[in-house]
Amino acid sequence: MATTGASSQDPPAPQPEKRVRFVEASAERKPGSRVSVSVEVAFEGDSHVSVAEGIGTETIEIRLAASATLEAIHEVTGTPLFSLVGVKRMHAFDADVILVALRDPEIEGTRYIGAVAVRTTLVAAAAAAVMDATNRVLFQRRGPNRE
């Protein structure tokens, strides 16, 4: 006769995956060709907005969005900060795509790549590409919130 229920030998239930969530990103044009980019992310009930400013060219705007996202992730999780290697807008397969390359300064020789199709704005896609690159490895690294 079969029994139902958990036995003492069943493996423990998997823990929910820790993920940082993208909330929003925006760019505000300022006098003198300057731009201010803000990115908000959320993690375990907390959120953080990070702002980066620079000259408002398209290339700089997506770089500012990527940098602000990395800072926001660092602030909301307490994990070590990734370094931004580069960010690039590309056109492939009839779609605009944002690619980011990140380096983990704590683990020599590591590089992570994130890619996201542009669906709304370039800054939102740049922030989402950073999230794509980081969420897969964020809590495998050393950090105060790692269990």
Coordinates of N, CA and C in Angstrom, one line a residue:
M1 N 0.8 -1.2 0.0 CA 0.0 0.0 0.0 C 0.9 1.2 0.0
A2 N 0.6 2.2 -0.9 CA 1.4 3.4 -1.0 C 0.9 4.4 0.0
T3 N 1.9 5.2 0.5 CA 1.6 6.2 1.5 C 1.9 7.5 0.9
T4 N 1.2 8.5 1.3 CA 1.5 9.9 0.9 C 2.1 10.7 2.0
G5 N 2.7 11.8 1.6 CA 3.3 12.6 2.6 C 4.8 12.5 2.5
A6 N 5.5 13.4 3.2 CA 7.0 13.5 3.1 C 7.6 12.5 4.1
S7 N 8.6 11.8 3.7 CA 9.3 11.0 4.6 C 10.5 11.7 5.1
S8 N 11.2 11.2 6.1 CA 12.4 11.9 6.7 C 13.5 11.8 5.7
Q9 N 13.4 11.0 4.7 CA 14.5 10.8 3.8 C 14.4 11.7 2.5
D10 N 13.2 12.4 2.3 CA 13.0 13.2 1.2 C 14.0 14.4 1.2
P11 N 14.5 14.8 0.0 CA 15.4 16.0 0.0 C 14.6 17.2 0.4
P12 N 15.3 18.2 1.0 CA 14.6 19.4 1.4 C 14.0 20.1 0.2
A13 N 13.0 20.9 0.4 CA 12.4 21.6 -0.7 C 13.3 22.7 -1.1
P14 N 13.4 22.9 -2.4 CA 14.3 24.0 -2.9 C 14.0 25.3 -2.4
Q15 N 15.0 26.1 -2.1 CA 14.8 27.5 -1.6 C 14.4 28.4 -2.8
P16 N 13.5 29.3 -2.6 CA 13.2 30.2 -3.7 C 14.4 31.0 -4.2
E17 N 14.5 31.1 -5.5 CA 15.7 31.8 -6.1 C 15.7 33.3 -5.7
K18 N 16.9 33.7 -5.2 CA 17.0 35.1 -4.9 C 17.3 35.9 -6.2
R19 N 16.5 36.9 -6.5 CA 16.6 37.7 -7.7 C 16.4 39.2 -7.4
V20 N 17.2 40.0 -8.0 CA 16.9 41.4 -7.9 C 15.9 41.7 -9.1
R21 N 15.0 42.5 -8.8 CA 13.9 42.9 -9.8 C 14.1 44.3 -10.3
F22 N 14.0 44.4 -11.6 CA 14.1 45.7 -12.2 C 12.7 46.4 -12.0
V23 N 12.7 47.6 -11.5 CA 11.5 48.4 -11.3 C 11.2 49.4 -12.4
E24 N 12.2 50.3 -12.6 CA 12.0 51.3 -13.7 C 13.3 52.0 -13.9
A25 N 13.4 52.6 -15.1 CA 14.6 53.4 -15.5 C 14.1 54.6 -16.3
S26 N 14.7 55.7 -16.1 CA 14.3 56.9 -16.9 C 15.5 57.8 -17.1
A27 N 15.4 58.6 -18.1 CA 16.4 59.6 -18.4 C 15.7 61.0 -18.5
E28 N 16.4 62.0 -17.9 CA 15.9 63.3 -17.9 C 16.9 64.2 -18.5
R29 N 16.5 64.9 -19.6 CA 17.4 65.9 -20.3 C 17.6 67.1 -19.4
K30 N 18.8 67.7 -19.4 CA 19.1 68.9 -18.6 C 19.8 69.9 -19.5
P31 N 19.9 71.1 -19.0 CA 20.5 72.1 -19.9 C 22.0 71.8 -20.1
G32 N 22.5 72.2 -21.2 CA 23.9 72.0 -21.5 C 24.2 70.6 -22.0
S33 N 23.3 70.0 -22.7 CA 23.4 68.6 -23.2 C 23.7 67.6 -22.2
R34 N 23.3 67.8 -20.9 CA 23.5 66.9 -19.9 C 22.2 66.0 -19.8
V35 N 22.4 64.8 -19.2 CA 21.3 63.9 -18.9 C 21.5 63.3 -17.6
S36 N 20.4 63.0 -16.9 CA 20.4 62.4 -15.6 C 19.6 61.1 -15.8
V37 N 20.2 60.0 -15.5 CA 19.5 58.7 -15.6 C 19.3 58.1 -14.2
S38 N 18.1 57.7 -14.0 CA 17.8 57.0 -12.7 C 17.3 55.6 -12.9
V39 N 17.7 54.7 -12.1 CA 17.3 53.3 -12.2 C 16.9 52.8 -10.8
E40 N 15.7 52.2 -10.7 CA 15.2 51.6 -9.5 C 15.2 50.1 -9.6
V41 N 15.7 49.4 -8.6 CA 15.6 48.0 -8.5 C 15.1 47.6 -7.1
A42 N 14.5 46.4 -7.0 CA 14.0 45.9 -5.7 C 14.5 44.5 -5.4
F43 N 14.7 44.3 -4.1 CA 15.2 43.0 -3.6 C 14.6 42.7 -2.2
E44 N 13.9 41.6 -2.1 CA 13.3 41.2 -0.8 C 12.6 42.3 -0.1
G45 N 11.8 43.0 -0.7 CA 11.0 44.0 -0.1 C 11.6 45.4 0.0
D46 N 12.9 45.5 -0.3 CA 13.5 46.8 -0.3 C 13.8 47.2 -1.8
S47 N 13.8 48.5 -1.9 CA 14.1 49.1 -3.3 C 15.2 50.2 -3.1
H48 N 15.9 50.4 -4.2 CA 16.9 51.5 -4.2 C 16.9 52.1 -5.6
V49 N 17.0 53.5 -5.6 CA 17.1 54.2 -6.8 C 18.5 54.8 -6.8
S50 N 19.2 54.6 -8.0 CA 20.5 55.1 -8.2 C 20.5 56.1 -9.4
V51 N 21.2 57.2 -9.3 CA 21.2 58.2 -10.3 C 22.7 58.4 -10.8
A52 N 22.8 58.5 -12.2 CA 24.1 58.8 -12.8 C 23.9 60.0 -13.8
E53 N 24.8 60.9 -13.9 CA 24.7 62.0 -14.8 C 25.9 62.1 -15.7
G54 N 25.7 62.7 -16.9 CA 26.8 62.9 -17.8 C 26.2 63.7 -19.0
I55 N 27.1 63.7 -20.1 CA 26.7 64.4 -21.3 C 25.7 63.4 -22.0
G56 N 24.7 64.0 -22.6 CA 23.5 63.3 -23.1 C 23.6 62.6 -24.5
T57 N 24.7 62.1 -24.9 CA 24.7 61.3 -26.1 C 24.1 59.9 -25.9
E58 N 23.6 59.3 -26.9 CA 23.0 58.0 -26.8 C 23.9 57.0 -26.1
T59 N 25.2 56.9 -26.6 CA 26.1 56.0 -26.0 C 26.4 56.2 -24.5
I60 N 26.5 57.5 -24.1 CA 26.7 57.8 -22.7 C 25.5 57.5 -21.9
E61 N 24.3 57.8 -22.5 CA 23.0 57.5 -21.8 C 22.9 56.0 -21.4
I62 N 23.2 55.1 -22.3 CA 23.0 53.7 -22.0 C 24.2 53.3 -21.0
R63 N 25.3 53.9 -21.1 CA 26.4 53.6 -20.1 C 26.0 54.0 -18.7
L64 N 25.4 55.2 -18.6 CA 25.0 55.8 -17.4 C 23.9 54.8 -16.8
A65 N 23.0 54.3 -17.6 CA 21.9 53.4 -17.1 C 22.6 52.1 -16.6
A66 N 23.5 51.6 -17.3 CA 24.2 50.4 -16.8 C 24.9 50.6 -15.5
S67 N 25.6 51.8 -15.4 CA 26.4 52.1 -14.2 C 25.4 52.3 -13.0
A68 N 24.3 53.0 -13.2 CA 23.4 53.3 -12.2 C 22.7 52.0 -11.7
T69 N 22.5 51.0 -12.6 CA 21.9 49.7 -12.3 C 22.9 48.9 -11.4
L70 N 24.1 48.9 -11.7 CA 25.1 48.2 -10.9 C 25.2 48.8 -9.5
E71 N 25.2 50.1 -9.4 CA 25.2 50.8 -8.1 C 24.0 50.4 -7.3
A72 N 22.8 50.4 -7.9 CA 21.5 50.1 -7.2 C 21.5 48.7 -6.8
I73 N 22.0 47.8 -7.6 CA 22.1 46.4 -7.2 C 23.0 46.2 -5.9
H74 N 24.2 46.9 -6.0 CA 25.1 46.8 -4.9 C 24.5 47.4 -3.6
E75 N 23.8 48.5 -3.7 CA 23.2 49.1 -2.5 C 22.0 48.3 -1.9
V76 N 21.2 47.7 -2.8 CA 20.0 47.0 -2.3 C 20.3 45.6 -1.7
T77 N 21.4 45.0 -2.2 CA 21.8 43.6 -1.8 C 22.9 43.6 -0.9
G78 N 23.8 44.6 -0.9 CA 25.0 44.5 -0.1 C 26.1 43.6 -0.6
T79 N 25.9 43.2 -1.8 CA 26.9 42.3 -2.5 C 28.0 43.2 -3.1
P80 N 29.2 42.6 -3.4 CA 30.2 43.4 -4.0 C 29.8 43.9 -5.4
L81 N 30.4 45.1 -5.7 CA 30.0 45.8 -6.9 C 30.8 45.2 -8.1
F82 N 30.0 44.9 -9.2 CA 30.6 44.5 -10.5 C 31.2 45.7 -11.1
S83 N 32.2 45.5 -12.0 CA 32.7 46.6 -12.8 C 32.1 46.5 -14.2
L84 N 31.8 47.7 -14.8 CA 31.2 47.7 -16.1 C 32.4 47.8 -17.1
V85 N 32.5 46.7 -17.9 CA 33.5 46.7 -19.0 C 33.0 47.5 -20.2
G86 N 31.8 47.3 -20.6 CA 31.3 48.0 -21.7 C 29.8 47.8 -21.9
V87 N 29.2 48.7 -22.7 CA 27.8 48.5 -23.1 C 27.7 49.0 -24.5
K88 N 26.8 48.3 -25.3 CA 26.8 48.6 -26.7 C 25.3 48.3 -27.2
R89 N 24.9 49.2 -28.1 CA 23.6 49.0 -28.8 C 24.0 48.4 -30.1
M90 N 23.2 47.3 -30.5 CA 23.5 46.7 -31.7 C 22.1 46.4 -32.4
H91 N 22.2 46.2 -33.7 CA 21.0 45.9 -34.5 C 21.2 44.5 -35.0
A92 N 20.4 43.5 -34.6 CA 20.5 42.2 -35.1 C 19.2 41.5 -35.3
F93 N 19.0 40.8 -36.3 CA 17.8 40.1 -36.5 C 16.6 41.0 -36.5
D94 N 16.7 42.1 -37.1 CA 15.6 43.1 -37.2 C 15.2 43.7 -35.9
A95 N 16.1 43.7 -34.9 CA 15.7 44.3 -33.6 C 17.0 45.0 -33.0
D96 N 16.7 46.0 -32.2 CA 17.8 46.7 -31.5 C 18.0 45.9 -30.2
V97 N 19.3 45.7 -29.9 CA 19.6 44.9 -28.7 C 20.7 45.7 -27.9
I98 N 20.6 45.6 -26.6 CA 21.6 46.2 -25.7 C 22.4 45.1 -25.1
L99 N 23.8 45.1 -25.3 CA 24.7 44.2 -24.7 C 25.5 44.8 -23.6
V100 N 25.7 44.2 -22.5 CA 26.6 44.7 -21.5 C 27.7 43.6 -21.2
A101 N 28.8 44.0 -20.8 CA 29.9 43.1 -20.4 C 30.3 43.6 -19.0
L102 N 30.4 42.7 -18.0 CA 30.7 43.0 -16.6 C 31.9 42.2 -16.2
R103 N 32.6 42.7 -15.3 CA 33.8 42.0 -14.7 C 33.5 41.9 -13.2
D104 N 33.9 40.8 -12.6 CA 33.8 40.6 -11.2 C 35.2 40.8 -10.6
P105 N 35.4 42.0 -9.9 CA 36.8 42.3 -9.5 C 37.3 41.3 -8.4
E106 N 36.4 40.5 -7.8 CA 36.8 39.6 -6.8 C 37.3 38.3 -7.3
I107 N 36.9 38.0 -8.6 CA 37.3 36.7 -9.2 C 38.0 37.0 -10.5
E108 N 39.4 36.9 -10.5 CA 40.2 37.3 -11.6 C 39.8 36.6 -12.9
G109 N 39.7 37.3 -14.0 CA 39.4 36.7 -15.3 C 37.9 36.4 -15.6
T110 N 37.0 36.8 -14.6 CA 35.6 36.5 -14.9 C 35.0 37.7 -15.7
R111 N 34.1 37.3 -16.6 CA 33.4 38.3 -17.4 C 32.0 37.8 -17.6
Y112 N 31.0 38.6 -17.4 CA 29.6 38.2 -17.6 C 29.0 39.1 -18.7
I113 N 28.2 38.5 -19.5 CA 27.5 39.2 -20.6 C 26.0 39.1 -20.4
G114 N 25.3 40.3 -20.6 CA 23.9 40.3 -20.6 C 23.4 40.9 -21.9
A115 N 22.2 40.5 -22.4 CA 21.7 41.0 -23.6 C 20.2 41.1 -23.5
V116 N 19.6 42.2 -23.9 CA 18.2 42.4 -23.9 C 17.7 43.2 -25.1
A117 N 16.6 42.8 -25.7 CA 16.1 43.5 -26.8 C 15.4 44.8 -26.3
V118 N 15.6 45.9 -27.1 CA 15.0 47.1 -26.7 C 13.5 47.1 -27.0
R119 N 12.7 47.1 -26.0 CA 11.2 47.1 -26.2 C 10.6 48.4 -25.9
T120 N 11.1 49.2 -24.9 CA 10.6 50.5 -24.6 C 11.6 51.6 -24.8
T121 N 12.6 51.7 -23.9 CA 13.6 52.8 -24.0 C 15.0 52.1 -23.9
L122 N 15.9 52.9 -24.4 CA 17.3 52.4 -24.4 C 17.8 52.2 -22.9
V123 N 17.4 53.2 -22.1 CA 17.9 53.1 -20.7 C 17.3 51.9 -20.0
A124 N 16.0 51.6 -20.2 CA 15.4 50.5 -19.6 C 16.0 49.2 -20.1
A125 N 16.3 49.1 -21.4 CA 17.0 47.9 -21.9 C 18.4 47.8 -21.4
A126 N 19.1 48.9 -21.2 CA 20.5 48.8 -20.6 C 20.4 48.3 -19.2
A127 N 19.4 48.8 -18.4 CA 19.3 48.3 -17.0 C 18.9 46.8 -17.0
A128 N 18.0 46.4 -17.9 CA 17.6 45.0 -18.0 C 18.7 44.1 -18.4
A129 N 19.6 44.6 -19.3 CA 20.7 43.8 -19.7 C 21.7 43.6 -18.6
V130 N 21.9 44.6 -17.7 CA 22.7 44.4 -16.5 C 22.1 43.3 -15.6
M131 N 20.8 43.4 -15.4 CA 20.0 42.4 -14.6 C 20.2 41.0 -15.2
D132 N 20.2 40.9 -16.5 CA 20.4 39.6 -17.2 C 21.7 39.0 -16.9
A133 N 22.7 39.9 -16.9 CA 24.1 39.4 -16.6 C 24.3 39.1 -15.1
T134 N 23.7 39.9 -14.2 CA 24.0 39.7 -12.8 C 23.2 38.7 -12.1
N135 N 21.9 38.6 -12.4 CA 21.1 37.7 -11.6 C 21.5 36.3 -11.6
R136 N 22.1 35.8 -12.7 CA 22.5 34.4 -12.7 C 23.7 34.1 -11.8
V137 N 24.4 35.1 -11.4 CA 25.7 34.8 -10.6 C 25.7 35.6 -9.3
L138 N 24.8 36.5 -9.1 CA 24.9 37.5 -8.0 C 25.1 36.8 -6.6
F139 N 24.3 35.8 -6.3 CA 24.4 35.2 -5.0 C 25.3 34.0 -4.9
Q140 N 26.0 33.7 -6.0 CA 27.0 32.7 -6.0 C 28.4 33.3 -5.6
R141 N 28.4 34.6 -5.5 CA 29.6 35.3 -5.1 C 29.6 35.5 -3.6
R142 N 30.7 36.0 -3.1 CA 30.8 36.3 -1.7 C 30.0 37.5 -1.4
G143 N 29.4 37.7 -0.3 CA 28.7 38.9 0.1 C 27.9 38.7 1.4
P144 N 27.6 39.8 2.1 CA 27.0 39.7 3.4 C 25.6 39.1 3.4
N145 N 24.8 39.1 2.3 CA 23.5 38.6 2.3 C 23.5 37.1 1.8
R146 N 24.6 36.6 1.5 CA 24.6 35.2 1.0 C 24.4 34.2 2.2
E147 N 23.6 33.2 1.9 CA 23.3 32.3 3.0 C 24.2 31.0 2.8

